[in-house]
Amino acid sequence: MPSLEALRIRHPEIRADYTIRQHWERYDAAAHGVWKTLYERQAKILPGRACDAFLEGLAKLNLVADAIPDLERLSDGLEKLTGWRVVTVPSLVPDETFFDHLANRRFPAGQFIRDASQLDYIEEPDIFHDVFGHVPMLAHPVFADYMQAYGKGGMRALTEFHALKNLARLYWYTVEFGLVEGPEGLRIYGSGIVSSRAESIYAVESSSPNRIGFDLERVMRTEYRIDDFQESYFVIRSFDDLFAETYKDFAALYTKLQAGPTYKPGDILATDRLHHRGTHAYVGGSHAAV
Ligand code: HBI
Ligand code: FE
């Protein structure tokens, strides 16, 4: 990740918390066009796949296809709903900066938007992933509290427990790639899925990946892949349930996690509550796990 000094070359006004002004007026027609293309693709496929909370969040925040949102205006609406605001950052920020923003109900969103030639794959989160993918869920009161708790817990994991790896897995398998049991079947709430056309279909419909009932310790022991579709998704019963399962002091759990097994992304355990056992037919990319 570039240092604050390095970022200052492109963003002379960058602050110590890595925030910058969005400079909404600087997005050109091509940039707004990329937002529109991505938005319309997802709007077509998400009904019946994304959870109600996500779809309701889009509507409540008036997030539309027309143009890249102005984050100040978006924040004014979001703040009235759950007290969160969206701040602009160049892209990835250091862990402690990220956690400090979340702990204070500020969601950092990347300023740039991907190029039209890269609609399906980007290395760093852009404004489409961050705003379309993450912000609708922040309009849900319980999820909004979960995200703040993650920020507070992240700070402790980093400074007191050196357990960031475990906590980052929780974030990955919930906030980024989570599924939830809906009245009519499994639905997406994870931002990494909901902002990807191919993975939105794969995550709920493909027979390839495992879909496993959420279990906190199990998830914290499970490695994840950042370079391909997930081999396993974890399914929560509800956002209330997720919050109840995770709103606790992790000190004893972190100690426990220092010993015992670590699982590969595709592993299935005898103790798993399986919604679906994957066929593992999907093979792509390299198989590096982090
Ligand atoms: N920065 N902008 C941004 N977005 C993220 O999702 C993010 C980050 N910095 C660190 C980070 N995520 C993760 O390392 C933590 O969730 C563990
Ligand atoms: Fe994300």
Coordinates of C-alpha atoms and ligand atoms in Angstrom, one line a residue:
M1 CA 0.0 0.0 0.0
P2 CA 1.4 3.4 -0.9
S3 CA 2.5 5.7 2.0
L4 CA 0.7 8.9 2.7
E5 CA 3.8 10.7 1.2
A6 CA 3.5 8.8 -2.0
L7 CA -0.2 9.4 -2.2
R8 CA 0.3 13.1 -1.7
I9 CA 1.8 13.3 -5.2
R10 CA -1.5 12.5 -6.8
H11 CA -3.7 13.8 -3.9
P12 CA -2.0 16.9 -2.5
E13 CA -4.8 17.5 -0.1
I14 CA -4.8 14.0 1.5
R15 CA -5.4 14.1 5.2
A16 CA -3.7 12.1 8.0
D17 CA -6.8 9.8 8.0
Y18 CA -6.3 9.2 4.3
T19 CA -9.4 11.0 3.3
I20 CA -9.5 13.2 0.3
R21 CA -12.3 15.3 -1.4
Q22 CA -14.3 13.3 -3.9
H23 CA -14.1 16.1 -6.5
W24 CA -17.3 14.7 -8.1
E25 CA -17.1 17.4 -10.8
R26 CA -13.9 15.7 -12.2
Y27 CA -15.6 12.4 -13.2
D28 CA -16.0 12.4 -17.0
A29 CA -18.8 10.9 -19.1
A30 CA -16.8 7.7 -19.5
A31 CA -16.5 7.3 -15.7
H32 CA -20.3 7.9 -15.2
G33 CA -20.9 5.5 -18.1
V34 CA -18.9 2.7 -16.3
W35 CA -21.0 3.2 -13.2
K36 CA -24.2 3.0 -15.3
T37 CA -23.1 -0.1 -17.1
L38 CA -22.2 -1.9 -13.9
Y39 CA -25.3 -0.7 -12.1
E40 CA -27.6 -1.8 -14.8
R41 CA -26.0 -5.2 -15.1
Q42 CA -26.5 -5.8 -11.4
A43 CA -30.0 -4.4 -11.2
K44 CA -31.0 -7.0 -13.8
I45 CA -29.8 -10.0 -11.8
L46 CA -30.0 -9.1 -8.1
P47 CA -33.7 -9.3 -7.5
G48 CA -34.3 -12.9 -6.2
R49 CA -30.5 -13.2 -5.5
A50 CA -29.6 -10.3 -3.2
C51 CA -31.3 -10.1 0.3
D52 CA -34.1 -7.7 1.0
A53 CA -31.9 -5.5 3.2
F54 CA -29.6 -4.9 0.3
L55 CA -32.3 -4.1 -2.2
E56 CA -34.2 -1.9 0.3
G57 CA -30.9 -0.1 1.1
L58 CA -30.4 0.8 -2.6
A59 CA -33.9 2.2 -2.7
K60 CA -33.8 4.1 0.6
L61 CA -30.5 5.7 -0.4
N62 CA -31.8 6.5 -3.9
L63 CA -28.8 4.9 -5.4
V64 CA -29.5 4.9 -9.1
A65 CA -27.7 4.1 -12.4
D66 CA -27.6 7.6 -13.8
A67 CA -24.2 8.7 -12.5
I68 CA -21.5 8.1 -9.9
P69 CA -23.1 9.2 -6.6
D70 CA -22.0 12.4 -4.9
L71 CA -20.8 11.0 -1.6
E72 CA -21.7 14.1 0.5
R73 CA -25.3 13.9 -0.6
L74 CA -25.3 10.1 -0.2
S75 CA -23.9 10.5 3.3
D76 CA -26.6 13.1 4.3
G77 CA -29.2 10.5 3.5
L78 CA -27.4 7.6 5.1
E79 CA -26.7 9.6 8.2
K80 CA -30.4 10.1 8.8
L81 CA -31.0 6.4 8.6
T82 CA -28.2 4.9 10.7
G83 CA -25.7 7.6 11.5
W84 CA -23.1 6.4 9.0
R85 CA -21.3 8.6 6.5
V86 CA -19.2 7.7 3.5
V87 CA -15.8 9.3 3.2
T88 CA -13.5 9.3 0.1
V89 CA -10.1 7.7 0.1
P90 CA -7.7 7.0 -2.8
S91 CA -8.1 3.2 -2.5
L92 CA -7.0 0.7 0.2
V93 CA -6.0 2.4 3.5
P94 CA -3.9 0.9 6.3
D95 CA -5.7 -1.4 8.7
E96 CA -5.6 0.9 11.6
T97 CA -7.0 3.8 9.5
F98 CA -9.7 1.5 8.1
F99 CA -10.7 0.3 11.6
D100 CA -10.7 3.8 13.0
H101 CA -13.1 5.0 10.3
L102 CA -15.5 2.0 10.8
A103 CA -15.4 2.4 14.6
N104 CA -16.6 6.0 14.1
R105 CA -19.3 5.0 11.6
R106 CA -17.4 6.3 8.5
F107 CA -17.1 4.0 5.6
P108 CA -14.1 4.7 3.4
A109 CA -14.9 4.5 -0.3
G110 CA -12.3 4.5 -3.1
Q111 CA -12.5 7.6 -5.3
F112 CA -11.7 6.1 -8.7
I113 CA -13.9 3.9 -10.9
R114 CA -12.5 1.0 -12.9
D115 CA -11.9 1.3 -16.6
A116 CA -14.5 0.1 -19.1
S117 CA -12.0 -2.5 -20.2
Q118 CA -11.9 -4.0 -16.7
L119 CA -15.6 -4.4 -15.8
D120 CA -15.2 -7.8 -14.2
Y121 CA -11.9 -7.7 -12.4
I122 CA -10.0 -5.1 -10.3
E123 CA -7.2 -5.4 -7.9
E124 CA -8.2 -2.7 -5.5
P125 CA -11.7 -1.7 -4.4
D126 CA -13.1 1.1 -6.6
I127 CA -16.2 3.3 -5.9
F128 CA -18.5 0.8 -7.5
H129 CA -17.5 -2.0 -5.2
D130 CA -17.4 0.3 -2.2
V131 CA -20.5 2.3 -2.7
F132 CA -22.8 -0.1 -4.6
G133 CA -21.4 -3.2 -2.8
H134 CA -21.1 -1.9 0.8
V135 CA -23.2 1.1 1.4
P136 CA -26.8 -0.3 0.9
M137 CA -26.2 -2.7 3.8
L138 CA -25.1 0.2 6.0
A139 CA -28.7 1.4 5.8
H140 CA -29.7 -1.7 7.8
P141 CA -29.6 -0.8 11.5
V142 CA -28.3 -4.1 12.8
F143 CA -25.7 -4.5 10.0
A144 CA -24.7 -0.9 10.6
D145 CA -23.9 -1.8 14.2
Y146 CA -22.1 -4.9 13.2
M147 CA -19.7 -2.9 10.9
Q148 CA -19.0 -0.5 13.7
A149 CA -18.3 -3.3 16.1
Y150 CA -15.9 -4.8 13.5
G151 CA -14.0 -1.5 13.5
K152 CA -13.7 -1.5 17.2
G153 CA -12.8 -5.2 17.3
G154 CA -10.2 -4.6 14.6
M155 CA -8.4 -2.1 16.6
R156 CA -8.2 -4.5 19.5
A157 CA -7.2 -7.4 17.3
L158 CA -4.4 -5.3 15.9
T159 CA -3.0 -3.8 19.0
E160 CA -3.8 -6.2 21.9
F161 CA -4.1 -9.6 20.3
H162 CA -2.1 -9.7 17.1
A163 CA -5.1 -11.7 15.7
L164 CA -5.9 -9.7 12.7
K165 CA -5.7 -12.7 10.4
N166 CA -8.5 -14.4 12.3
L167 CA -10.7 -11.3 12.4
A168 CA -10.0 -10.5 8.7
R169 CA -11.4 -14.0 7.8
L170 CA -14.6 -13.0 9.7
Y171 CA -14.9 -9.9 7.6
W172 CA -14.2 -11.8 4.4
Y173 CA -16.7 -14.5 4.9
T174 CA -19.5 -12.1 6.2
V175 CA -19.2 -8.5 5.0
E176 CA -17.5 -9.4 1.7
F177 CA -18.8 -12.8 0.8
G178 CA -21.7 -13.6 3.1
L179 CA -25.0 -15.4 2.3
V180 CA -28.1 -15.2 4.4
E181 CA -31.1 -17.6 4.8
G182 CA -34.1 -15.8 3.4
P183 CA -37.7 -17.0 3.5
E184 CA -37.4 -18.0 -0.1
G185 CA -33.9 -19.5 0.0
L186 CA -30.3 -18.3 0.2
R187 CA -29.7 -14.7 -0.6
I188 CA -26.5 -12.6 -1.0
Y189 CA -25.5 -9.8 1.4
G190 CA -21.7 -9.8 0.8
S191 CA -20.4 -6.8 -1.1
G192 CA -17.8 -8.7 -3.0
I193 CA -20.6 -10.9 -4.5
V194 CA -23.2 -8.2 -5.0
S195 CA -20.8 -6.0 -7.0
S196 CA -19.8 -8.9 -9.3
R197 CA -22.1 -10.1 -12.1
A198 CA -20.6 -13.6 -12.4
E199 CA -20.2 -14.3 -8.7
S200 CA -23.7 -13.1 -8.0
I201 CA -25.0 -16.0 -10.1
Y202 CA -22.3 -18.5 -9.0
A203 CA -22.7 -17.8 -5.3
V204 CA -26.4 -18.7 -5.2
E205 CA -26.9 -21.0 -8.1
S206 CA -23.8 -23.0 -8.9
S207 CA -23.5 -26.5 -7.6
S208 CA -19.7 -26.0 -7.4
P209 CA -19.1 -24.1 -4.1
N210 CA -19.9 -25.3 -0.6
R211 CA -22.5 -23.4 1.4
I212 CA -22.0 -23.9 5.1
G213 CA -23.9 -22.7 8.1
F214 CA -22.0 -19.8 9.8
D215 CA -19.9 -20.7 12.9
L216 CA -17.6 -18.1 14.3
E217 CA -14.6 -20.3 15.2
R218 CA -14.9 -22.3 12.1
V219 CA -14.8 -19.1 9.9
M220 CA -11.9 -17.7 11.9
R221 CA -9.9 -20.8 11.1
T222 CA -10.7 -20.8 7.4
E223 CA -8.3 -19.3 4.8
Y224 CA -9.7 -17.5 1.9
R225 CA -8.8 -16.8 -1.7
I226 CA -8.7 -13.3 -3.2
D227 CA -8.0 -14.4 -6.8
D228 CA -11.0 -16.4 -7.7
F229 CA -14.6 -17.2 -6.9
Q230 CA -15.0 -18.6 -3.4
E231 CA -15.0 -22.3 -2.9
S232 CA -17.0 -22.0 0.3
Y233 CA -19.6 -19.5 1.4
F234 CA -20.9 -19.2 5.0
V235 CA -24.6 -18.7 5.6
I236 CA -26.0 -16.7 8.5
R237 CA -29.6 -17.1 9.7
S238 CA -30.2 -13.4 10.1
F239 CA -28.4 -10.2 10.8
D240 CA -29.6 -10.3 14.4
D241 CA -28.1 -13.8 14.7
L242 CA -24.8 -12.6 13.1
F243 CA -24.6 -9.7 15.5
A244 CA -25.4 -11.9 18.6
E245 CA -22.8 -14.5 17.5
T246 CA -20.0 -11.8 17.1
Y247 CA -20.8 -9.1 19.7
K248 CA -18.6 -10.6 22.4
D249 CA -15.1 -10.3 23.8
F250 CA -12.9 -12.3 21.4
A251 CA -10.0 -12.5 23.9
A252 CA -10.6 -16.2 24.9
L253 CA -11.4 -17.2 21.3
Y254 CA -8.1 -15.6 20.0
T255 CA -6.2 -17.6 22.6
K256 CA -7.9 -20.8 21.6
L257 CA -7.2 -20.1 17.9
Q258 CA -3.5 -20.0 18.4
A259 CA -3.6 -23.8 18.6
G260 CA -5.6 -26.2 16.5
P261 CA -6.3 -26.5 12.9
T262 CA -6.5 -24.1 10.0
Y263 CA -8.8 -25.0 7.2
K264 CA -8.4 -24.6 3.4
P265 CA -11.1 -22.7 1.6
G266 CA -12.7 -25.8 0.1
D267 CA -12.6 -28.0 3.3
I268 CA -15.7 -29.6 4.7
L269 CA -15.8 -30.8 8.3
A270 CA -18.0 -33.5 9.9
T271 CA -19.3 -30.7 12.2
D272 CA -20.4 -28.4 9.4
R273 CA -24.1 -27.6 9.0
L274 CA -24.1 -28.0 5.3
H275 CA -26.7 -26.2 3.1
H276 CA -24.9 -27.6 0.0
R277 CA -21.9 -29.8 -0.5
G278 CA -19.9 -28.3 -3.5
T279 CA -19.0 -30.4 -6.5
H280 CA -15.8 -28.5 -6.9
A281 CA -16.3 -28.5 -10.6
Y282 CA -15.1 -25.0 -10.8
V283 CA -11.4 -24.7 -11.6
G284 CA -9.9 -21.4 -12.6
G285 CA -6.9 -19.2 -11.9
S286 CA -4.2 -20.2 -9.5
H287 CA -5.1 -21.8 -6.2
A288 CA -3.2 -19.5 -3.8
A289 CA -4.9 -18.9 -0.5
V290 CA -4.1 -16.2 1.9
Ligands
HBI1 N1 -9.1 -0.1 3.1 N2 -10.3 1.3 1.7 C1 -10.2 0.1 2.3 N3 -11.2 -0.9 2.2 C2 -11.1 -2.1 2.8 O1 -11.9 -2.9 2.7 C3 -9.9 -2.3 3.6 C4 -9.0 -1.3 3.7 N4 -7.9 -1.5 4.5 C5 -7.7 -2.7 5.2 C6 -8.7 -3.7 5.0 N5 -9.8 -3.5 4.3 C7 -8.6 -5.1 5.7 O2 -7.2 -5.3 5.8 C8 -9.2 -5.3 7.0 O3 -10.6 -5.5 6.9 C9 -8.6 -6.5 7.7
FE2 FE -15.1 -4.6 0.1

